[in-house]
Amino acid sequence: MNSSTLLGITTFTYLFSTLLYVAVIVFKAQKIGKIATIFTAVAWLIQTAGILLRWSESYQMGIGHAPLTNMYESVVFFSWTLIILYLIIEIKFKTKVIGAFTLPFAFLAMAYASFSTDISKTINPLIPALQSNWLISHVVTCFIGYASFAVAAALGIMYLIKQQGKAGQEDHAESSLHLPPLTVLDSIIHSTMVFGFIWLSAGIITGAIWANSAWGTYWSWDPKETWSLITWFFYAITLHARYTRGWNGAPIAFLAIFGFLSVLFTYYGVNFLLSGLHSYGSS
Amino acid sequence: MTLLKQIWNFFASVKLAIFTLCSLAITSIIGTIIPQGESASFYSSQYGAKAAEFMQILDIPDMYYSWWFLLLLAMLSINLLVCSIERFPRVWKIIQSDNLAIPTERITKMAIGNKWQIAADKIHLFNPKELFDTIGMVPTSKDTTNGTLYFSQKGKYSRTGVYLVHLSILIIFAGAIIGSVLGFKGSVMIPELQSTSKFFSSKDPSSINLDFEVRCDQFIIEFYDNGMPKEYQSTLTILENGKEILTKDIEVNSPLTYKGITFYQSSYQGYQDFIFSLTDKKTGQSHQVILPFQKQQEWQEHDVRFGVVNAEALGQRVTRAKLWLKNGQTPAVLTWLDDNQPSVISTENNSYEVVVKQMYATGLQVAKDPGVYIVYLGCGLMLLGLYLAFFLSHRRVWLLHEQSGDSHSFLLGANTNKNKIAFKKMLTKMDNYFDNLS
Ligand code: HEM
C-alpha cells in the first residue's frame, strides 16, 4: 500500500460521498444522511493516512519534507481541509444538505490532482529556495483560507438555488434533511468568509516573511503576490459591504462565488497564464 | 458647512473606502498582465508604438510605483486615518462607560430581555454571584432607589479590533515607506577569494558603497542524486580596514546580517578556473592559488609545479579534474581527482594533500531595510486585530432587582455586538437558576 493508492481511493470515495449527499436530498431519508457522514469521515481518514504516508515516503527517499510543496500536494491538502471544515459545519449546524454542494469541490480537486497531465505526482526533493519552515506555514495558512472560501462559495450557490425555489413553496418542517433557512445560510456564508479572510491574511504575511528571508524583499509585486492581494481586497470589500452598508443575502452569496473565482485564479490561473516567481511551484 | 468640514466628511466615508479598495483591486490586475520593469523597446515591440507611448505616459511599465497608484494608496491611508479618528472616540466611550449609571427604562428596551419573580420567603436563597456564574460572568452592583442593579460584561476590548486592523495597515505602509527611503537593495557577484565593498543598486544604474568589505572564501553547491541543486552555500567574511571581523556560512533562506545590512545567497556562476589548495606533508605548510585551466603554475619556495590538464563536466559543473604535479626533478604525477575532494599525492621525495575545486562566483542580494520590523509589527497587529474583531464579542448583561410588596422581580437586559443568537441561548441558563429557586 503506498500513498498514491490511498489518495486514489480517496478520490473515488469523495465521489461516492457526493452521490450519497445528493441521495439525501432526493430521498430525504435519515439513514442515508447518517451513512453519507460516516462514509465521508472514513474517506477523510483514508486521505489523512495517505498524506501521512506520503510524508514518510519522502523520508524513506532521503529527501524528507512535509507533503505541502507542489501543486499536487497542495491540491490534496486543499480538499482535506475542505472536508474537515465541512464536517465541522455539519456537526455544528446539524444539516446534511450542505454536503451535496461542498463534497463536489473536494472530489473535483482530488480528481484534478490525480488525473490532470499538468500535474506531476512524484515526490521531488526541494530546491534551496523552498527549504524553509515558512514555506510550510505559508501553504498551510493559504489553503485553510482557500478551503473556507470554497465552502463559502458552495453555500453561496446553495443560497441562490434555495432562493429561486422559495418563491412558490414554504419551508417544510425544519430538519437536517432540508435546506437550512436562508438567514442561517447567510450567516454561515459570512462566518466562512471571515474565517477564510483571517487565514488568507496570515497566508500573505507568512509568504512575505518567507520571501524576505530568502531574497531580502517581502513584497515584489509579482503576479501571484498581486493576485493574492486582489483576492484579499475583494473579501475586504465584501466584509465592508456587509458590515457597514448592510448588504446580505443574495448579493453576498454572489460575492462569495466571485471571490472563490478570484481564489482559483490566484492559485491556478496565475501559474499557467502569467509568469512570475512562483512558477517553479507549479509542477 | 465649511470646505474643510466637507473634505473631512469625504475622507471619513466608508463609501470612499469601498471605492478605493475596488480601484486598487481592479488596477492591480493591469500589472499582472503587462510585464513590469521591461525596457522601452520591449513595450513597443509587444504592443505597438502608439500603445507603448500611452503606457509610458501612464507609467504602466512601473505601475505599482506610479503617481496614480501611490495616490490611491495615499487616499486609502487618509481615509483610514480620518475614518478612525471620526469613530474611535465613540467606541472608546462605550468601552469606558459606567454601565451601572444606566436609566432603568433603557434596560427594558435592550435587544435581549427577560423577567423573573421570586417570593419574598425565597429571596434569601438568591445569590447574584451564583446566578452570573451560570453564564460564566462576574457581576458588579449598585444600589438604586428601590432595589439593586447588577452589571457584568465581557470582551469590551474586542471593540478595538477593527481599529487595530485599520491601524496595522497604516503601520505597514509606514514601514514600507521607511524601508524605501532609508534602505536600499542591490546585488553583486563575488568570485571566490575576492572581496568587494561595491554593489549594484537594483533601482538605478548607480552603485552602493559600503564602509566595509565582504569576501567570498568559498562557494559550494550540493546536488541531489537526480542532479537537482540541493543547497548553495557561501562562506563570507566581513572585513573592516582589512581586518577580519566575522565569518559565516550563508545559504538560501539563511542570510548574514552585519550593521543592518543583509546578504542573501541568490545565484552563482561557474568558471573554467580552479581553486587549488596544496599542503606539504613534510613541513605542514600550505598554499592556495587560482589555477586557470591548462596553465602551469608554481609554488617557488617549495619547488612544486602544477596545472589542470583536463576536466570532465556535467553541463557547467566540473565533476573531475586531471591534475599534473611535479616536485623538483622527480617524475611528474598525473591523476584524476574528484571535484573538491581532498586526496594525497606522493612524488618520489614528498607527499602533498591536494584539493582541486572548480572556481565559482557567488551571487549575493544585498538589502538594507530598516522598515521591515515595522512592517512585521503591523502584520502582527493585523492578525491580533482580526482575531479580536471576529472571534470575540462585547457582551453586556444588566439585571435589576426590585421588591414590590410580597415578591421580588428581576429584570434582565442584555446586548452584544455580535453573534446574538449564541448569546441569547447562553442566557437561558439563567432561567434554570430561577426555576430551581422557586
Ligand atoms: C480606506 C480604508 C478603510 C476604511 C475607511 C474602513 C472603514 C471601516 C469601518 C468604518 C468599519 C466599521 C467599524 C465599526 O463601525 O465598527 C470597518 C470595518 C472593518 N474593516 Fe475597514 N476600512 C478600510 C479599509 C480596510 C481594509 C483595507 C481592511 C482590510 C483588512 C479593513 C478591514 C476591516 C474589518 C475586518 C472590519 C470589520 C468588519 C466586520 O466586523 O464585519 N478595512 N472598516
Tab-separated table of N, CA, C and O and ligand atoms in Angstrom, chain A residues 190 194 197 201 232-233 236-237 239-240 242-244, chain B residues 11-18 20-21 75-84 87 91 159 161-163 165-166 168-169 382 385-386 389-390 418, ligand 1:
chain	number	residue	atom	x	y	z
A	190	HIS	N	-21.220	34.161	5.795
A	190	HIS	CA	-20.421	35.237	6.379
A	190	HIS	C	-19.300	34.673	7.250
A	190	HIS	O	-18.139	35.063	7.113
A	194	VAL	N	-15.276	35.172	6.713
A	194	VAL	CA	-14.451	35.818	7.726
A	194	VAL	C	-13.287	34.908	8.118
A	194	VAL	O	-12.130	35.334	8.184
A	197	PHE	N	-10.837	34.826	5.430
A	197	PHE	CA	-10.131	36.108	5.326
A	197	PHE	C	-8.955	36.179	6.297
A	197	PHE	O	-7.857	36.601	5.944
A	201	SER	N	-5.101	36.359	5.186
A	201	SER	CA	-4.202	37.407	5.685
A	201	SER	C	-2.929	36.778	6.225
A	201	SER	O	-1.819	37.205	5.910
A	232	TRP	N	-7.588	39.392	-1.561
A	232	TRP	CA	-7.728	39.912	-0.194
A	232	TRP	C	-8.568	41.189	-0.198
A	232	TRP	O	-9.482	41.345	0.613
A	233	PHE	N	-8.299	42.084	-1.166
A	233	PHE	CA	-9.119	43.287	-1.313
A	233	PHE	C	-10.578	42.903	-1.554
A	233	PHE	O	-11.486	43.483	-0.981
A	236	ALA	N	-12.155	41.881	1.586
A	236	ALA	CA	-12.257	43.050	2.481
A	236	ALA	C	-13.451	43.905	2.049
A	236	ALA	O	-14.238	44.358	2.879
A	237	ILE	N	-13.589	44.096	0.730
A	237	ILE	CA	-14.716	44.879	0.220
A	237	ILE	C	-16.033	44.205	0.613
A	237	ILE	O	-16.968	44.845	1.094
A	239	LEU	N	-16.651	42.152	3.102
A	239	LEU	CA	-16.935	42.269	4.535
A	239	LEU	C	-17.394	43.683	4.882
A	239	LEU	O	-18.290	43.867	5.701
A	240	HIS	N	-16.790	44.683	4.228
A	240	HIS	CA	-17.216	46.058	4.492
A	240	HIS	C	-18.633	46.312	3.987
A	240	HIS	O	-19.402	46.997	4.635
A	242	ARG	N	-20.967	44.278	3.788
A	242	ARG	CA	-21.914	43.671	4.691
A	242	ARG	C	-22.019	44.449	5.990
A	242	ARG	O	-23.096	44.752	6.479
A	243	TYR	N	-20.832	44.805	6.522
A	243	TYR	CA	-20.823	45.351	7.872
A	243	TYR	C	-21.281	46.800	7.904
A	243	TYR	O	-22.024	47.215	8.788
A	244	THR	N	-20.825	47.576	6.924
A	244	THR	CA	-21.114	48.997	7.004
A	244	THR	C	-22.253	49.446	6.083
A	244	THR	O	-22.842	50.483	6.299
B	11	PHE	N	-13.427	62.188	3.408
B	11	PHE	CA	-12.456	61.166	3.785
B	11	PHE	C	-12.934	60.283	4.928
B	11	PHE	O	-12.324	59.273	5.236
B	12	ALA	N	-14.009	60.666	5.585
B	12	ALA	CA	-14.494	59.853	6.692
B	12	ALA	C	-15.493	58.799	6.213
B	12	ALA	O	-15.983	58.008	6.998
B	13	SER	N	-15.767	58.780	4.917
B	13	SER	CA	-16.852	57.902	4.490
B	13	SER	C	-16.359	56.506	4.119
B	13	SER	O	-15.259	56.324	3.586
B	14	VAL	N	-17.184	55.518	4.443
B	14	VAL	CA	-16.827	54.143	4.130
B	14	VAL	C	-17.069	53.874	2.642
B	14	VAL	O	-16.447	52.990	2.056
B	15	LYS	N	-17.958	54.680	2.022
B	15	LYS	CA	-18.158	54.542	0.577
B	15	LYS	C	-16.855	54.774	-0.153
B	15	LYS	O	-16.507	54.067	-1.094
B	16	LEU	N	-16.111	55.794	0.298
B	16	LEU	CA	-14.822	56.080	-0.329
B	16	LEU	C	-13.884	54.880	-0.157
B	16	LEU	O	-13.156	54.515	-1.084
B	17	ALA	N	-13.946	54.262	1.036
B	17	ALA	CA	-13.084	53.096	1.282
B	17	ALA	C	-13.400	52.001	0.278
B	17	ALA	O	-12.488	51.394	-0.311
B	18	ILE	N	-14.686	51.749	0.071
B	18	ILE	CA	-15.066	50.684	-0.858
B	18	ILE	C	-14.635	51.056	-2.274
B	18	ILE	O	-14.075	50.238	-3.005
B	20	THR	N	-12.088	53.047	-3.117
B	20	THR	CA	-10.623	52.966	-3.240
B	20	THR	C	-10.161	51.517	-3.310
B	20	THR	O	-9.302	51.160	-4.118
B	21	LEU	N	-10.736	50.689	-2.453
B	21	LEU	CA	-10.342	49.271	-2.463
B	21	LEU	C	-10.677	48.637	-3.813
B	21	LEU	O	-9.883	47.871	-4.357
B	75	MET	N	-4.728	57.825	-0.638
B	75	MET	CA	-6.135	58.061	-0.350
B	75	MET	C	-6.662	57.049	0.660
B	75	MET	O	-7.381	57.389	1.591
B	76	LEU	N	-6.250	55.800	0.449
B	76	LEU	CA	-6.657	54.745	1.380
B	76	LEU	C	-6.162	55.069	2.790
B	76	LEU	O	-6.902	54.916	3.768
B	77	SER	N	-4.913	55.552	2.887
B	77	SER	CA	-4.352	55.849	4.207
B	77	SER	C	-5.094	56.993	4.878
B	77	SER	O	-5.443	56.905	6.061
B	78	ILE	N	-5.329	58.061	4.118
B	78	ILE	CA	-6.027	59.212	4.710
B	78	ILE	C	-7.433	58.793	5.121
B	78	ILE	O	-7.917	59.116	6.205
B	79	ASN	N	-8.074	58.028	4.255
B	79	ASN	CA	-9.413	57.522	4.522
B	79	ASN	C	-9.448	56.726	5.830
B	79	ASN	O	-10.291	56.949	6.708
B	80	LEU	N	-8.477	55.829	5.962
B	80	LEU	CA	-8.407	55.005	7.178
B	80	LEU	C	-8.217	55.867	8.417
B	80	LEU	O	-8.865	55.666	9.443
B	81	LEU	N	-7.301	56.824	8.279
B	81	LEU	CA	-6.958	57.666	9.414
B	81	LEU	C	-8.156	58.514	9.837
B	81	LEU	O	-8.555	58.517	11.006
B	82	VAL	N	-8.751	59.212	8.866
B	82	VAL	CA	-9.861	60.113	9.174
B	82	VAL	C	-11.053	59.320	9.720
B	82	VAL	O	-11.675	59.691	10.717
B	83	CYS	N	-11.320	58.200	9.064
B	83	CYS	CA	-12.450	57.366	9.477
B	83	CYS	C	-12.279	56.896	10.919
B	83	CYS	O	-13.218	56.881	11.701
B	84	SER	N	-11.036	56.535	11.261
B	84	SER	CA	-10.791	56.055	12.625
B	84	SER	C	-10.883	57.192	13.632
B	84	SER	O	-11.448	57.022	14.714
B	87	ARG	N	-14.496	57.825	14.305
B	87	ARG	CA	-15.316	56.835	15.003
B	87	ARG	C	-14.754	56.328	16.308
B	87	ARG	O	-15.501	55.886	17.185
B	91	VAL	N	-16.359	54.628	20.196
B	91	VAL	CA	-16.114	53.262	20.657
B	91	VAL	C	-15.418	53.282	22.011
B	91	VAL	O	-15.762	52.530	22.924
B	159	ARG	N	-13.922	45.463	20.851
B	159	ARG	CA	-14.393	46.575	20.013
B	159	ARG	C	-13.239	47.334	19.359
B	159	ARG	O	-13.440	48.062	18.399
B	161	GLY	N	-10.782	45.870	17.959
B	161	GLY	CA	-10.206	45.007	16.924
B	161	GLY	C	-10.159	45.633	15.546
B	161	GLY	O	-9.111	45.689	14.910
B	162	VAL	N	-11.300	46.153	15.096
B	162	VAL	CA	-11.354	46.758	13.762
B	162	VAL	C	-10.345	47.896	13.635
B	162	VAL	O	-9.719	48.083	12.600
B	163	TYR	N	-10.227	48.651	14.731
B	163	TYR	CA	-9.316	49.797	14.672
B	163	TYR	C	-7.870	49.340	14.637
B	163	TYR	O	-7.029	49.967	13.990
B	165	VAL	N	-6.935	46.610	13.172
B	165	VAL	CA	-6.724	46.177	11.784
B	165	VAL	C	-6.414	47.384	10.908
B	165	VAL	O	-5.455	47.393	10.138
B	166	HIS	N	-7.208	48.420	11.056
B	166	HIS	CA	-7.011	49.603	10.225
B	166	HIS	C	-5.678	50.287	10.533
B	166	HIS	O	-4.938	50.666	9.629
B	168	SER	N	-3.096	48.825	11.676
B	168	SER	CA	-2.000	47.964	11.220
B	168	SER	C	-1.682	48.225	9.749
B	168	SER	O	-0.518	48.169	9.348
B	169	ILE	N	-2.709	48.534	8.971
B	169	ILE	CA	-2.459	48.832	7.554
B	169	ILE	C	-1.595	50.083	7.440
B	169	ILE	O	-0.636	50.136	6.663
B	382	MET	N	-2.251	43.258	12.765
B	382	MET	CA	-3.392	42.959	11.912
B	382	MET	C	-4.031	41.631	12.310
B	382	MET	O	-5.253	41.536	12.464
B	385	GLY	N	-5.761	42.075	15.586
B	385	GLY	CA	-6.989	42.850	15.395
B	385	GLY	C	-8.089	42.018	14.757
B	385	GLY	O	-9.246	42.080	15.170
B	386	LEU	N	-7.720	41.219	13.746
B	386	LEU	CA	-8.725	40.378	13.087
B	386	LEU	C	-9.297	39.377	14.078
B	386	LEU	O	-10.501	39.104	14.100
B	389	ALA	N	-11.603	41.241	16.357
B	389	ALA	CA	-12.797	41.729	15.676
B	389	ALA	C	-13.767	40.597	15.352
B	389	ALA	O	-14.973	40.796	15.367
B	390	PHE	N	-13.239	39.443	15.041
B	390	PHE	CA	-14.132	38.404	14.547
B	390	PHE	C	-14.420	37.277	15.524
B	390	PHE	O	-15.437	36.614	15.434
B	418	LYS	N	-22.122	41.161	18.499
B	418	LYS	CA	-22.007	40.089	17.507
B	418	LYS	C	-22.639	38.807	18.021
B	418	LYS	O	-22.725	38.586	19.227
C	1	HEM	C1	-9.816	53.300	3.459
C	1	HEM	C2	-9.907	52.252	4.069
C	1	HEM	C3	-10.907	51.780	5.092
C	1	HEM	C4	-11.876	52.413	5.813
C	1	HEM	C5	-12.233	53.836	5.781
C	1	HEM	C6	-12.523	51.434	6.609
C	1	HEM	C7	-13.573	51.680	7.468
C	1	HEM	C8	-14.213	50.740	8.208
C	1	HEM	C9	-15.316	50.977	9.082
C	1	HEM	C10	-15.965	52.302	9.334
C	1	HEM	C11	-15.667	49.810	9.649
C	1	HEM	C12	-16.799	49.580	10.635
C	1	HEM	C13	-16.260	49.733	12.007
C	1	HEM	C14	-17.328	49.827	13.021
C	1	HEM	O1	-18.156	50.716	12.908
C	1	HEM	O2	-17.301	49.001	13.935
C	1	HEM	C15	-14.779	48.845	9.147
C	1	HEM	C16	-14.793	47.542	9.495
C	1	HEM	C17	-13.807	46.682	9.125
C	1	HEM	N1	-12.722	46.932	8.299
C	1	HEM	FE1	-12.327	48.600	7.360
C	1	HEM	N2	-11.924	50.267	6.395
C	1	HEM	C18	-10.933	50.449	5.458
C	1	HEM	C19	-10.080	49.557	4.951
C	1	HEM	C20	-9.987	48.313	5.413
C	1	HEM	C21	-9.097	47.387	4.904
C	1	HEM	C22	-8.091	47.571	3.765
C	1	HEM	C23	-9.297	46.277	5.616
C	1	HEM	C24	-8.532	45.053	5.404
C	1	HEM	C25	-8.299	44.190	6.255
C	1	HEM	C26	-10.330	46.525	6.582
C	1	HEM	C27	-10.837	45.630	7.498
C	1	HEM	C28	-11.980	45.803	8.220
C	1	HEM	C29	-12.594	44.806	9.010
C	1	HEM	C30	-12.085	43.400	9.168
C	1	HEM	C31	-13.747	45.346	9.564
C	1	HEM	C32	-14.732	44.660	10.485
C	1	HEM	C33	-15.882	44.137	9.668
C	1	HEM	C34	-16.790	43.287	10.480
C	1	HEM	O3	-16.794	43.407	11.723
C	1	HEM	O4	-17.540	42.514	9.869
C	1	HEM	N3	-10.731	47.774	6.426
C	1	HEM	N4	-13.897	49.449	8.260
